[in-house]
mmCIF file of C-alpha atoms in Angstrom:
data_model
loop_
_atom_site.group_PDB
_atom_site.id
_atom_site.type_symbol
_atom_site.label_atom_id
_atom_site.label_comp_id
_atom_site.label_asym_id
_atom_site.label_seq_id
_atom_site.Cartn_x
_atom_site.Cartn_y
_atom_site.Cartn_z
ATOM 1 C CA UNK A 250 -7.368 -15.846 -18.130
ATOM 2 C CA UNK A 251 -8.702 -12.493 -16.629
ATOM 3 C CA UNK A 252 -11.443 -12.173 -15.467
ATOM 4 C CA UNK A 253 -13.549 -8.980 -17.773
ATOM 5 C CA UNK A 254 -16.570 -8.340 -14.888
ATOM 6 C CA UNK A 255 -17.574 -8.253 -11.727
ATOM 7 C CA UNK A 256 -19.613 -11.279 -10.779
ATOM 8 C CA UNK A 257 -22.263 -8.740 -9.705
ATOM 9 C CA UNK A 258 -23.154 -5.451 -9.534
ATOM 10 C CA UNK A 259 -21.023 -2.875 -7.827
ATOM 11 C CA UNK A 260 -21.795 -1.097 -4.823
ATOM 12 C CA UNK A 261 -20.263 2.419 -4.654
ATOM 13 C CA UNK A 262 -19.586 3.018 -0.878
ATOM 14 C CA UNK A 263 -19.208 6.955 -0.825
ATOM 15 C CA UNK A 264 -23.344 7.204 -2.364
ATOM 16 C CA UNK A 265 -24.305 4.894 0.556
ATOM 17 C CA UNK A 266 -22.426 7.303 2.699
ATOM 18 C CA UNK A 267 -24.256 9.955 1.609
ATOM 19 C CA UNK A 268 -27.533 8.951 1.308
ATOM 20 C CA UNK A 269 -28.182 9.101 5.425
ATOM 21 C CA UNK A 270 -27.996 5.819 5.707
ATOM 22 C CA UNK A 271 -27.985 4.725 9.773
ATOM 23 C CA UNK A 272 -27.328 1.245 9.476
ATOM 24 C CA UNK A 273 -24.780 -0.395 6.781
ATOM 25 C CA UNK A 274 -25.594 -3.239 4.521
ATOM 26 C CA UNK A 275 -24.956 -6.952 5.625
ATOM 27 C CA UNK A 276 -22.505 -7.249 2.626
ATOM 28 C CA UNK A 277 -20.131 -4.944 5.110
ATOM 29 C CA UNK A 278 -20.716 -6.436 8.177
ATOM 30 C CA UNK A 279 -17.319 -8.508 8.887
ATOM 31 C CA UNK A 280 -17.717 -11.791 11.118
ATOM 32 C CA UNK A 281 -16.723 -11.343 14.801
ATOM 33 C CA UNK A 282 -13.606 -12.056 14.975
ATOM 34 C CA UNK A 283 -12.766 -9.664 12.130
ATOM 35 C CA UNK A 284 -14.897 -6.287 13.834
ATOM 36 C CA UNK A 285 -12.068 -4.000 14.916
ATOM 37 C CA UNK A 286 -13.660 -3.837 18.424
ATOM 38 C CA UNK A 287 -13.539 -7.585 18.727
ATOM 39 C CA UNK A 288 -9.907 -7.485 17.686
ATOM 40 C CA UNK A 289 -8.246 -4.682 18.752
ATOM 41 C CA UNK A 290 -6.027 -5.767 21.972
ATOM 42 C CA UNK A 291 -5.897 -2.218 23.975
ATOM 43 C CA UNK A 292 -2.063 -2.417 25.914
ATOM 44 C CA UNK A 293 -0.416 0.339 27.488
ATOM 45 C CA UNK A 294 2.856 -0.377 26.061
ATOM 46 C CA UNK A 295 2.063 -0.320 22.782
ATOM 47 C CA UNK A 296 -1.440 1.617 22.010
ATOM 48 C CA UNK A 297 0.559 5.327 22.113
ATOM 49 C CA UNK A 298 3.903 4.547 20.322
ATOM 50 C CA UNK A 299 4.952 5.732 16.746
ATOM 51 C CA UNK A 300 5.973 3.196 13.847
ATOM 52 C CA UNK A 301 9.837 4.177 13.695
ATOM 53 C CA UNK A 302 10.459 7.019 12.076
ATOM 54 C CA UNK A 303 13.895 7.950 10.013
ATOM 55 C CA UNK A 304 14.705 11.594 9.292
ATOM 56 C CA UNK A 305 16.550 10.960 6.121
ATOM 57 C CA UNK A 306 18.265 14.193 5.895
ATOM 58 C CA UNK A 307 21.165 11.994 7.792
ATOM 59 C CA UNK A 308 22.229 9.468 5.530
ATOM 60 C CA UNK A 309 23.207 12.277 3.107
ATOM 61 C CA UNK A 310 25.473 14.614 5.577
ATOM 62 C CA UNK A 311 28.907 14.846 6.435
ATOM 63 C CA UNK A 312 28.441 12.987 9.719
ATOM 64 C CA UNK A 313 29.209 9.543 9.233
ATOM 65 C CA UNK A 314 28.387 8.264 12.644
ATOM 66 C CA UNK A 315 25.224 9.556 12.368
ATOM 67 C CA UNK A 316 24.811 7.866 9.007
ATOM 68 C CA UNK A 317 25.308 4.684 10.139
ATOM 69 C CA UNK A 318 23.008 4.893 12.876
ATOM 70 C CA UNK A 319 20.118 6.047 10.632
ATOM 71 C CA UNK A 320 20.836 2.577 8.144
ATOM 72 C CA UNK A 321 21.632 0.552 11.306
ATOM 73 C CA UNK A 322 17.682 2.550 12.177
ATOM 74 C CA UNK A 323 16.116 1.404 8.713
ATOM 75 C CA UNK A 324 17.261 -2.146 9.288
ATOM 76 C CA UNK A 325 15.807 -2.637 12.516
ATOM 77 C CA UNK A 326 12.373 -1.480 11.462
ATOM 78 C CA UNK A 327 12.404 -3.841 8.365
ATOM 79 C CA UNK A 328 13.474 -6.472 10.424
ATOM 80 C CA UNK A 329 10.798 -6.077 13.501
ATOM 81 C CA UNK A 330 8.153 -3.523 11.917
ATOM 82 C CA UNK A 331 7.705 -4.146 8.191
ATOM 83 C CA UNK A 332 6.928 -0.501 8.353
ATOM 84 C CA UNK A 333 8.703 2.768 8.829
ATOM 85 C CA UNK A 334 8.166 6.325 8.466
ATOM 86 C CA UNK A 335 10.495 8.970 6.753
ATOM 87 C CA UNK A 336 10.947 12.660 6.767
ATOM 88 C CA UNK A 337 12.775 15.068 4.882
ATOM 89 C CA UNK A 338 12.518 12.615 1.736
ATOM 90 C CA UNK A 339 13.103 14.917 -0.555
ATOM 91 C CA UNK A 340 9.436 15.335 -1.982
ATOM 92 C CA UNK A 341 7.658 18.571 -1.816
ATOM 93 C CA UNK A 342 5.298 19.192 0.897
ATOM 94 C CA UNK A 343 3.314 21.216 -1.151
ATOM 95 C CA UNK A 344 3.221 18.557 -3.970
ATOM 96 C CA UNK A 345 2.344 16.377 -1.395
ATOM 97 C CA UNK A 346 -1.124 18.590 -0.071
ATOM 98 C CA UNK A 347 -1.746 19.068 -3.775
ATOM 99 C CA UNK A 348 -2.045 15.709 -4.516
ATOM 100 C CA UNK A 349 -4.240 14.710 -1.384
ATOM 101 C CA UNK A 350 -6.326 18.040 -2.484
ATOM 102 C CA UNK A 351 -6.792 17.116 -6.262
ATOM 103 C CA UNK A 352 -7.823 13.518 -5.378
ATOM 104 C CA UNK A 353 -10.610 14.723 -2.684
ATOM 105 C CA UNK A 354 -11.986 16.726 -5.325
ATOM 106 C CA UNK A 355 -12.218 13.620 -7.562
ATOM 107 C CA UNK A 356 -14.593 11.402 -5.586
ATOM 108 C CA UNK A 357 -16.376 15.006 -4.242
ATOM 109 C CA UNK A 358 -17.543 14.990 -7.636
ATOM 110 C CA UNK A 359 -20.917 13.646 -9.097
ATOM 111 C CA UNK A 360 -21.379 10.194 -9.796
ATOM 112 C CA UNK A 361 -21.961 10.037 -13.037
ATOM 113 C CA UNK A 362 -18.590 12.507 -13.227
ATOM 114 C CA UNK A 363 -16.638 9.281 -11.603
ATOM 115 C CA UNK A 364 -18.564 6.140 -13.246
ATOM 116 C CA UNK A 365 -16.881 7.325 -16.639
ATOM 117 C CA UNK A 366 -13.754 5.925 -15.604
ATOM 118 C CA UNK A 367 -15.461 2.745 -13.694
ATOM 119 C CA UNK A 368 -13.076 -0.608 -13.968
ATOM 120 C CA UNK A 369 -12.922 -3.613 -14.323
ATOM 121 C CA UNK A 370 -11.535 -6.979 -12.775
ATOM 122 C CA UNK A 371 -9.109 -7.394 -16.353
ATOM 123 C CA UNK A 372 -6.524 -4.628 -15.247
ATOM 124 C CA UNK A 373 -8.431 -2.827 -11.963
ATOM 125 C CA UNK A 374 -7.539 0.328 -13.665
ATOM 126 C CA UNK A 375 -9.705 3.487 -12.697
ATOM 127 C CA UNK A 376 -12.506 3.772 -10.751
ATOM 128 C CA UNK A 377 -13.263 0.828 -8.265
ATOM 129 C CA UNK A 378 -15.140 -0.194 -5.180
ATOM 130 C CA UNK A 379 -14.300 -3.834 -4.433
ATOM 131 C CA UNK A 380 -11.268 -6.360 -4.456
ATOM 132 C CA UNK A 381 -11.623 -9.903 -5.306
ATOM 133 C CA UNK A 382 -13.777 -11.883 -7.444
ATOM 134 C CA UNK A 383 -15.731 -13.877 -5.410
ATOM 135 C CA UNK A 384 -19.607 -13.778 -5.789
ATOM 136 C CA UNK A 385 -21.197 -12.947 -2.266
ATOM 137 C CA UNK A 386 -18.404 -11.908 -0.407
ATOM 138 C CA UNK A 387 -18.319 -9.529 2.545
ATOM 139 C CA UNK A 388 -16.868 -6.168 0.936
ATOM 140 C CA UNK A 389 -14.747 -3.696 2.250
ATOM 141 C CA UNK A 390 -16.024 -0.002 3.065
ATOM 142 C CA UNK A 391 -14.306 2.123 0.863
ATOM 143 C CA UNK A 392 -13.752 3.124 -2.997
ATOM 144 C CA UNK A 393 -10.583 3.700 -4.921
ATOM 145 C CA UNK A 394 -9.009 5.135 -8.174
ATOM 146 C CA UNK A 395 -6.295 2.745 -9.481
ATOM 147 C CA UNK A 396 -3.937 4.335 -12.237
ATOM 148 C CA UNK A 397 -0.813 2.467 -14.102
ATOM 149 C CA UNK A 398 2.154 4.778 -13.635
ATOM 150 C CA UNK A 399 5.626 2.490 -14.581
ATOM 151 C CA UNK A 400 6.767 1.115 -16.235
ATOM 152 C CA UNK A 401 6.124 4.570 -19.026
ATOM 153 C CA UNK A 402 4.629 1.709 -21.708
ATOM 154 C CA UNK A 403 1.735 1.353 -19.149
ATOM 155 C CA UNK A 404 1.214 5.048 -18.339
ATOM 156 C CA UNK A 405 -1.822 6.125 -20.247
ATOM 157 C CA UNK A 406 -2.864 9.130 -18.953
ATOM 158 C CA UNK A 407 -6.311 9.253 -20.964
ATOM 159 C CA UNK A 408 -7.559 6.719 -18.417
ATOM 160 C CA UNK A 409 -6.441 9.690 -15.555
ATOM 161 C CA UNK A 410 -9.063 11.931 -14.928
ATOM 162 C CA UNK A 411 -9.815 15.012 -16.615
ATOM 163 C CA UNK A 412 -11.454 16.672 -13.605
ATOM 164 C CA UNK A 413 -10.390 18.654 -11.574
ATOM 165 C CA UNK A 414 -7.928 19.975 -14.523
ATOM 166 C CA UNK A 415 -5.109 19.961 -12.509
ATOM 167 C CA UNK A 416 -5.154 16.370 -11.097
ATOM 168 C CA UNK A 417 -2.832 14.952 -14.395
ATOM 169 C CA UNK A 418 -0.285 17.186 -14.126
ATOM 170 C CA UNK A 419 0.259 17.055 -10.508
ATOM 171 C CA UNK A 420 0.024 13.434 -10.585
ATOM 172 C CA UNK A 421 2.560 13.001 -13.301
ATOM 173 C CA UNK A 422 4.915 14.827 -11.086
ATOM 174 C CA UNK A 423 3.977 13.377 -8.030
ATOM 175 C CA UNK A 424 4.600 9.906 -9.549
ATOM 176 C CA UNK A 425 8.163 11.251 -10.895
ATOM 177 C CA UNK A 426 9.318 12.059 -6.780
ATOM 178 C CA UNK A 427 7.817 9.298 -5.306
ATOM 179 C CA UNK A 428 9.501 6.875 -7.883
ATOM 180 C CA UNK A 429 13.235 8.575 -7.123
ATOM 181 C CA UNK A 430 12.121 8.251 -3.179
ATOM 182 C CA UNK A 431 11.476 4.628 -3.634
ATOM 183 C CA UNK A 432 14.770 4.279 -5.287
ATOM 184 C CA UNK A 433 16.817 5.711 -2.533
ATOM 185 C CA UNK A 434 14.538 3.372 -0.264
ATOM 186 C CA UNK A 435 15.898 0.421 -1.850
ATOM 187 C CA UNK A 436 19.390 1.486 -2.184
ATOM 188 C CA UNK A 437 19.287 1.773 1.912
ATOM 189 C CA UNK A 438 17.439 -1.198 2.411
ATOM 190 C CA UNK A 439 20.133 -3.403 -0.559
ATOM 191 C CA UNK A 440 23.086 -1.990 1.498
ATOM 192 C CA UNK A 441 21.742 -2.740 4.813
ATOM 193 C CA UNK A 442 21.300 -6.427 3.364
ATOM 194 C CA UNK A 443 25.026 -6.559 2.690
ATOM 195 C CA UNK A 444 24.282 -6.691 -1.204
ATOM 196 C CA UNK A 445 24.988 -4.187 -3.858
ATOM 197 C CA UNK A 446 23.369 -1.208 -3.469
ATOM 198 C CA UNK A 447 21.772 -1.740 -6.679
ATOM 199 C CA UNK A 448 20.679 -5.206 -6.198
ATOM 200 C CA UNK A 449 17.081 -4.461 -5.297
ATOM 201 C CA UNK A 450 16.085 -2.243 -8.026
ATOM 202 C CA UNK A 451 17.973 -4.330 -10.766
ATOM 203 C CA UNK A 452 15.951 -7.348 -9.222
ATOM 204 C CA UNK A 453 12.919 -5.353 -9.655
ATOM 205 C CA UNK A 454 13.620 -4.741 -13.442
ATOM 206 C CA UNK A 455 15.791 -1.684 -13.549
ATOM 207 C CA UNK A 456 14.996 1.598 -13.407
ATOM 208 C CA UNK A 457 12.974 2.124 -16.622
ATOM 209 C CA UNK A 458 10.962 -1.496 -16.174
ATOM 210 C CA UNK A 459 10.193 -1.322 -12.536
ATOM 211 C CA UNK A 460 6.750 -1.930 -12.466
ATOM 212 C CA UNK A 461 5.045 1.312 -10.235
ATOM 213 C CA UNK A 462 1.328 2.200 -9.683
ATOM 214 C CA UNK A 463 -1.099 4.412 -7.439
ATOM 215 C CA UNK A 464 -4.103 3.759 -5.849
ATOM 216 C CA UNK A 465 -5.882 6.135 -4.185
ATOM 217 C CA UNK A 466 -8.388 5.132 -1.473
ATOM 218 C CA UNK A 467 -11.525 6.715 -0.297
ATOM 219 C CA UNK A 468 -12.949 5.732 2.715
ATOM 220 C CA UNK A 469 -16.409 7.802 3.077
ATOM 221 C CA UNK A 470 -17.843 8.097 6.816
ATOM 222 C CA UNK A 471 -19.647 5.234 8.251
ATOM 223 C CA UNK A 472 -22.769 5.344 10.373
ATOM 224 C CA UNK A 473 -21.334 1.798 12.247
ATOM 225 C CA UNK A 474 -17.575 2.000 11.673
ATOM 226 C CA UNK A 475 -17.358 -1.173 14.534
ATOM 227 C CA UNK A 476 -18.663 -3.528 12.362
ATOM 228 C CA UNK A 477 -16.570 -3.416 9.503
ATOM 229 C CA UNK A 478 -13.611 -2.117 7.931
ATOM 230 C CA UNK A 479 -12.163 0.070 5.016
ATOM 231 C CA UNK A 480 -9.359 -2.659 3.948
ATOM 232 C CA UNK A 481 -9.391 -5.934 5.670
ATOM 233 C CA UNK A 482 -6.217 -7.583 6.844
ATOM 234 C CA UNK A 483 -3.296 -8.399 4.185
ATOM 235 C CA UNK A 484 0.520 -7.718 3.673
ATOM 236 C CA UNK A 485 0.978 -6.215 0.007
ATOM 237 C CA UNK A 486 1.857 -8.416 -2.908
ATOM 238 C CA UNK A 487 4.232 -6.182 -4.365
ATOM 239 C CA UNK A 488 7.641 -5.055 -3.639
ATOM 240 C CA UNK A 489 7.366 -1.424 -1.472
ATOM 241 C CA UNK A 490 4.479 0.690 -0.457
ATOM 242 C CA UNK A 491 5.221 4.610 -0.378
ATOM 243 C CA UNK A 492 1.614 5.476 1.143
ATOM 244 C CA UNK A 493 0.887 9.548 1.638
ATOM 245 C CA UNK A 494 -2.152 9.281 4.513
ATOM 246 C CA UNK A 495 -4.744 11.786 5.583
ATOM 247 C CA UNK A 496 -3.521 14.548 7.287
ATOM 248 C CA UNK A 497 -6.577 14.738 9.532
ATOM 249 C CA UNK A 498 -7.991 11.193 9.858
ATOM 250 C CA UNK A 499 -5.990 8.002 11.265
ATOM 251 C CA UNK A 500 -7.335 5.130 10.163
ATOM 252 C CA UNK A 501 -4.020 2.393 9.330
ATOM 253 C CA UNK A 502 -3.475 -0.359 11.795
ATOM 254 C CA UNK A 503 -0.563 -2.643 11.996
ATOM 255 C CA UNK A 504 -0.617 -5.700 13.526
ATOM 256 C CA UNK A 505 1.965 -6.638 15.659
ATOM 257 C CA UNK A 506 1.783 -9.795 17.565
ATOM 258 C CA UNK A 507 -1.855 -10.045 18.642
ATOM 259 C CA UNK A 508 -2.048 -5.889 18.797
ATOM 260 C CA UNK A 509 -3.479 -3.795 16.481
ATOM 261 C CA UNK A 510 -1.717 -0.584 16.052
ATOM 262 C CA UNK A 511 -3.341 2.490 14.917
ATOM 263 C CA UNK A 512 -0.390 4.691 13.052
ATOM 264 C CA UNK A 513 0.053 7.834 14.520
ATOM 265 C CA UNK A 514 0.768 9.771 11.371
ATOM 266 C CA UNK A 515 4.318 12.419 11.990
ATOM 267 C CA UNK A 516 3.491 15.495 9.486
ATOM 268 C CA UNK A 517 4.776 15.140 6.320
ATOM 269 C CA UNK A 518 6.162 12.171 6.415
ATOM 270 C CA UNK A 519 5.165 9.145 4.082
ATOM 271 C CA UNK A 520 4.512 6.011 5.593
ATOM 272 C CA UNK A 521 7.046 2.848 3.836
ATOM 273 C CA UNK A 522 5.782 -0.782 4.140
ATOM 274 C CA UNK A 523 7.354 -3.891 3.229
ATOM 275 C CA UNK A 524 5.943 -6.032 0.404
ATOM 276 C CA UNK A 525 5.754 -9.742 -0.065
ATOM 277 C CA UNK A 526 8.161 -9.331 -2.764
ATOM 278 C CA UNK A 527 11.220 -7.756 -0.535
ATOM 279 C CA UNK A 528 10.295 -10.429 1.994
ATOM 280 C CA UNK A 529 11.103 -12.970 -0.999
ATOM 281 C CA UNK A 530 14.107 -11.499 -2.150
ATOM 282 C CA UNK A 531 15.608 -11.022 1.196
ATOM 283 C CA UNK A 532 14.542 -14.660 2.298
ATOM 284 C CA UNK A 533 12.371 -13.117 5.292
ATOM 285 C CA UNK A 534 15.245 -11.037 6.485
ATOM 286 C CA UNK A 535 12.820 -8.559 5.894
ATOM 287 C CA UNK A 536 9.162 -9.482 6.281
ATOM 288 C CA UNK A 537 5.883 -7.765 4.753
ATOM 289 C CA UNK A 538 3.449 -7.346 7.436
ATOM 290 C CA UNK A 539 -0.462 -7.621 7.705
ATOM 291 C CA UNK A 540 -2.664 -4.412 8.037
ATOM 292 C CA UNK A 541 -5.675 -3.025 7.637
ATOM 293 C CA UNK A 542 -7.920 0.091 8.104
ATOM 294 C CA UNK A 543 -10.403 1.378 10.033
ATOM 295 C CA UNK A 544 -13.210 3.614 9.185
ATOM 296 C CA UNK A 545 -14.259 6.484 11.029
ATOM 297 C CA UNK A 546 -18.234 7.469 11.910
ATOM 298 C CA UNK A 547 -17.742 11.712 11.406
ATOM 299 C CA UNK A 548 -14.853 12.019 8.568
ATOM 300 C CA UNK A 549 -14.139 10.600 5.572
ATOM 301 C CA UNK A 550 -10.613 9.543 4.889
ATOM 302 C CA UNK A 551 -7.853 10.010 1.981
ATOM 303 C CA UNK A 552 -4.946 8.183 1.445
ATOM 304 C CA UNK A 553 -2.545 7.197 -1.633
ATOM 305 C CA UNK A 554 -0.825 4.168 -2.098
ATOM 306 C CA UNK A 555 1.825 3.939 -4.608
ATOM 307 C CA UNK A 556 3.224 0.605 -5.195
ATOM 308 C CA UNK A 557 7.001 0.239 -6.399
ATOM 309 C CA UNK A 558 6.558 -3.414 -7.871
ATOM 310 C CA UNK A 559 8.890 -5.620 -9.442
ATOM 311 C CA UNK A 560 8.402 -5.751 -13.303
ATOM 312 C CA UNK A 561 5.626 -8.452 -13.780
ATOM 313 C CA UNK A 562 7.088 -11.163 -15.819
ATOM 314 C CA UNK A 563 10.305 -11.389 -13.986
ATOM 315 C CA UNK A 564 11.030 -14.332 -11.293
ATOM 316 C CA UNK A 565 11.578 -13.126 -7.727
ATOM 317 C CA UNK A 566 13.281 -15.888 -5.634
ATOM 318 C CA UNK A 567 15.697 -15.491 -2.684
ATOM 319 C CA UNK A 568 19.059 -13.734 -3.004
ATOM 320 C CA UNK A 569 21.802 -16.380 -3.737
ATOM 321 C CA UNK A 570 24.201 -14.544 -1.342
ATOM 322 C CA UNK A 571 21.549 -14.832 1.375
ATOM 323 C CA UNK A 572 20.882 -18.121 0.983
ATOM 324 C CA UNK A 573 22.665 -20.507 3.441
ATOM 325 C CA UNK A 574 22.753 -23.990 4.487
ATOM 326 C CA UNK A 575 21.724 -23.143 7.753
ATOM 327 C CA UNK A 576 19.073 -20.843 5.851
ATOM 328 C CA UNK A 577 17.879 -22.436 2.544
ATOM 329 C CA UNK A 578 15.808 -20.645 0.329
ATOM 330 C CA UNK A 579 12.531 -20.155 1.951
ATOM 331 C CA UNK A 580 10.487 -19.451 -1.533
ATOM 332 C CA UNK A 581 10.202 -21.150 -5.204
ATOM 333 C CA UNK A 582 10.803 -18.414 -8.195
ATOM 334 C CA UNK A 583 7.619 -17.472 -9.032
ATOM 335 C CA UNK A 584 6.560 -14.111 -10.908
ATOM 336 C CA UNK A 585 4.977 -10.680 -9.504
ATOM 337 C CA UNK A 586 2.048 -11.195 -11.917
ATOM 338 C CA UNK A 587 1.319 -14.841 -9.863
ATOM 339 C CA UNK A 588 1.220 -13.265 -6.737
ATOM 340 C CA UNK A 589 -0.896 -10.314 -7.848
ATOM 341 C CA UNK A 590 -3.093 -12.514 -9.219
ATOM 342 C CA UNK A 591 -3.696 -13.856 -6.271
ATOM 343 C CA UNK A 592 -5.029 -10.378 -4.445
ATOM 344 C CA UNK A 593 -6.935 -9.649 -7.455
ATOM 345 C CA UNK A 594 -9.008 -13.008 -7.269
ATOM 346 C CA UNK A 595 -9.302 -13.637 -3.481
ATOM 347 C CA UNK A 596 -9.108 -10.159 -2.342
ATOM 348 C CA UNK A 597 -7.182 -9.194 0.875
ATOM 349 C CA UNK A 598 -6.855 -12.363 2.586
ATOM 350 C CA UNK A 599 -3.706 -11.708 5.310
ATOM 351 C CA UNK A 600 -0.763 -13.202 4.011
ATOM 352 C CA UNK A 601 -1.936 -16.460 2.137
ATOM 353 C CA UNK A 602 -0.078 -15.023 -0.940
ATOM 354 C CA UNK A 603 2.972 -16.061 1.012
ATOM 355 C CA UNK A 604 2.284 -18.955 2.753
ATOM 356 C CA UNK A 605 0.955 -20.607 -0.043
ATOM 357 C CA UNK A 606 4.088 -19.828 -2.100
ATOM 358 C CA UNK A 607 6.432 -21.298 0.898
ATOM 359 C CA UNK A 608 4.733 -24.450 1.386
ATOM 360 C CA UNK A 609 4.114 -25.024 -2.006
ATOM 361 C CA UNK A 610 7.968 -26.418 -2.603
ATOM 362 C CA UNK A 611 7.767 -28.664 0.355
#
């Protein structure tokens, strides 16, 4: 059964920002081994390079060489990456600023403005500053706005802020790009597979039940950004993250090997990550991979997160025609709702979600 409250009261991270604080709470102070200066592995090779990026404007020309390059592109980063970055998606780049813009204005506004729209642990819809349930447990240093967007039974846009006036509107038609982007994503990623091109999203639900959502996060200033962090390490539950990042700020690491790799952000691009659920369905062909975020002592930070999820109630197991004797399937079925009920009780906690699942059949 869900869980209705918090099992204590909630901190809200941007009104300890702003009150001048100079020191942060214990309750944000990570262990040692979890500080990003403890675990950050500086290495020439890899501290200035760019996640791949895809220009997507080729896969839809007359040049069929250069097509086949940009899947053959695709594949390799969800094979060694998890995460890739595209450009010319498609999606307004004005849409895109005005949905960054409306959003700042939203947690620029007064408290008591945003606490009208506080959550709660039963859906995590609206106004949040924590993830997880446990009582006592180190929290993360940043706030968030989580809004239902697919499938349209879910959408109720009287939980959506009223203020600033123009934040439903563009949102609605944000939500409407990013959900055709995140088709054509899984179209690329279903041929590259060697399975019908449609195989992903009808595995999801179809296009009317795939489950889709938004979170935006705010990650105020911190006075000692080396002591803790804005998100703490963990692959997503779900099937694809579309993620629109500050313009301004970096803050997303990827961890590769025993690096962490701060994301050098290409203009106007959004930022694709696999979830556990693709990892699943491809039987780790593809695999989701941990990351986390840093904060930053002068700025704060913007970003929005929308997750193209399988519909909740349906089983996600391995793809028969990828399944092999000399590669079984590597995962029980098991429903999205299981394994986001697992983030929403423990929190981020790297990829447990997933190793749990895989050693639970043997």
């Amino acid at each position: 059964m869900a869980c209705q409250e918090w099992p204590e009261p909630v901190i809200r991270v941007q009104s300890l920002s702003e009150s001048g604080i100079t020191s942060i709470p214990k309750r944000f102070i990570k262990s040692e081994s979890q500080r990003p200066t403890k675990t950050i592995i500086t290495s020439p090779k890899v501290d200035d390079i760019y996640i791949p990026v895809i220009d997507m404007q080729h896969l839809y020309g007359e040049n069929k060489k250069l097509r086949e390059e940009t899947l053959e592109h695709i594949s390799e980063a969800c094979k060694k990456w998890g995460f890739f970055q595209v450009v010319n998606h498609g999606v307004s780049h004005e849409l895109m600023n005005c949905a960054r813009e409306v959003w700042s204005e939203f947690f620029h506004q007064p408290l008591e403005v945003k606490e009208v729209y506080a959550n709660s642990p039963k859906t995590y819809e609206g106004y949040g500053s924590r993830l997880g349930l446990t009582k006592g447990a180190i929290l993360d240093w940043s706030d968030y706005f989580f809004l239902n967007y697919m499938p349209s039974s879910l959408r109720d846009q009287a939980k959506w802020p009223t203020l600033p006036t123009s934040l439903r509107s563009v949102m609605d038609e944000y939500g409407k790009e990013v959900v055709k982007l995140g088709g054509r994503i899984l179209e690329l990623m279903s041929i590259n597979l060697g399975l019908r091109e449609d195989f992903l999203l009808n595995a999801f639900g179809g296009e009317n039940d795939i489950g889709g959502c938004l979170r935006t996060n705010f990650y105020p200033k911190c006075p000692q950004p080396d002591l803790t962090l804005g998100l703490s390490p963990h692959s997503d539950p779900g099937g694809m993250t579309i993620l629109l990042p500050d313009d301004y700020v970096s803050g997303l690491q990827v961890r590769r090997g025993d690096d962490w790799i701060t994301i050098k952000h290409v203009p106007n691009a959004f930022i694709i990550n696999i979830g556990d659920q693709i990892q699943v369905l491809s039987n780790a062909i593809y695999k989701s991979v941990e990351h986390r975020v840093i904060v930053n002592s002068n700025k704060d930070r913007v970003s929005l997160a929308f997750f193209y999820n399988p519909k909740s109630d349906l089983l996600i197991q391995p793809a028969k025609e990828l399944v092999t004797n000399d590669r079984p399937a590597l995962y029980p079925p098991r429903t999205y709702d299981e394994y986001r009920h697992y983030i929403r009780t423990k929190g981020p906690t790297g990829k447990a979600q997933l190793v749990e699942s895989s050693t639970s059949q043997t």
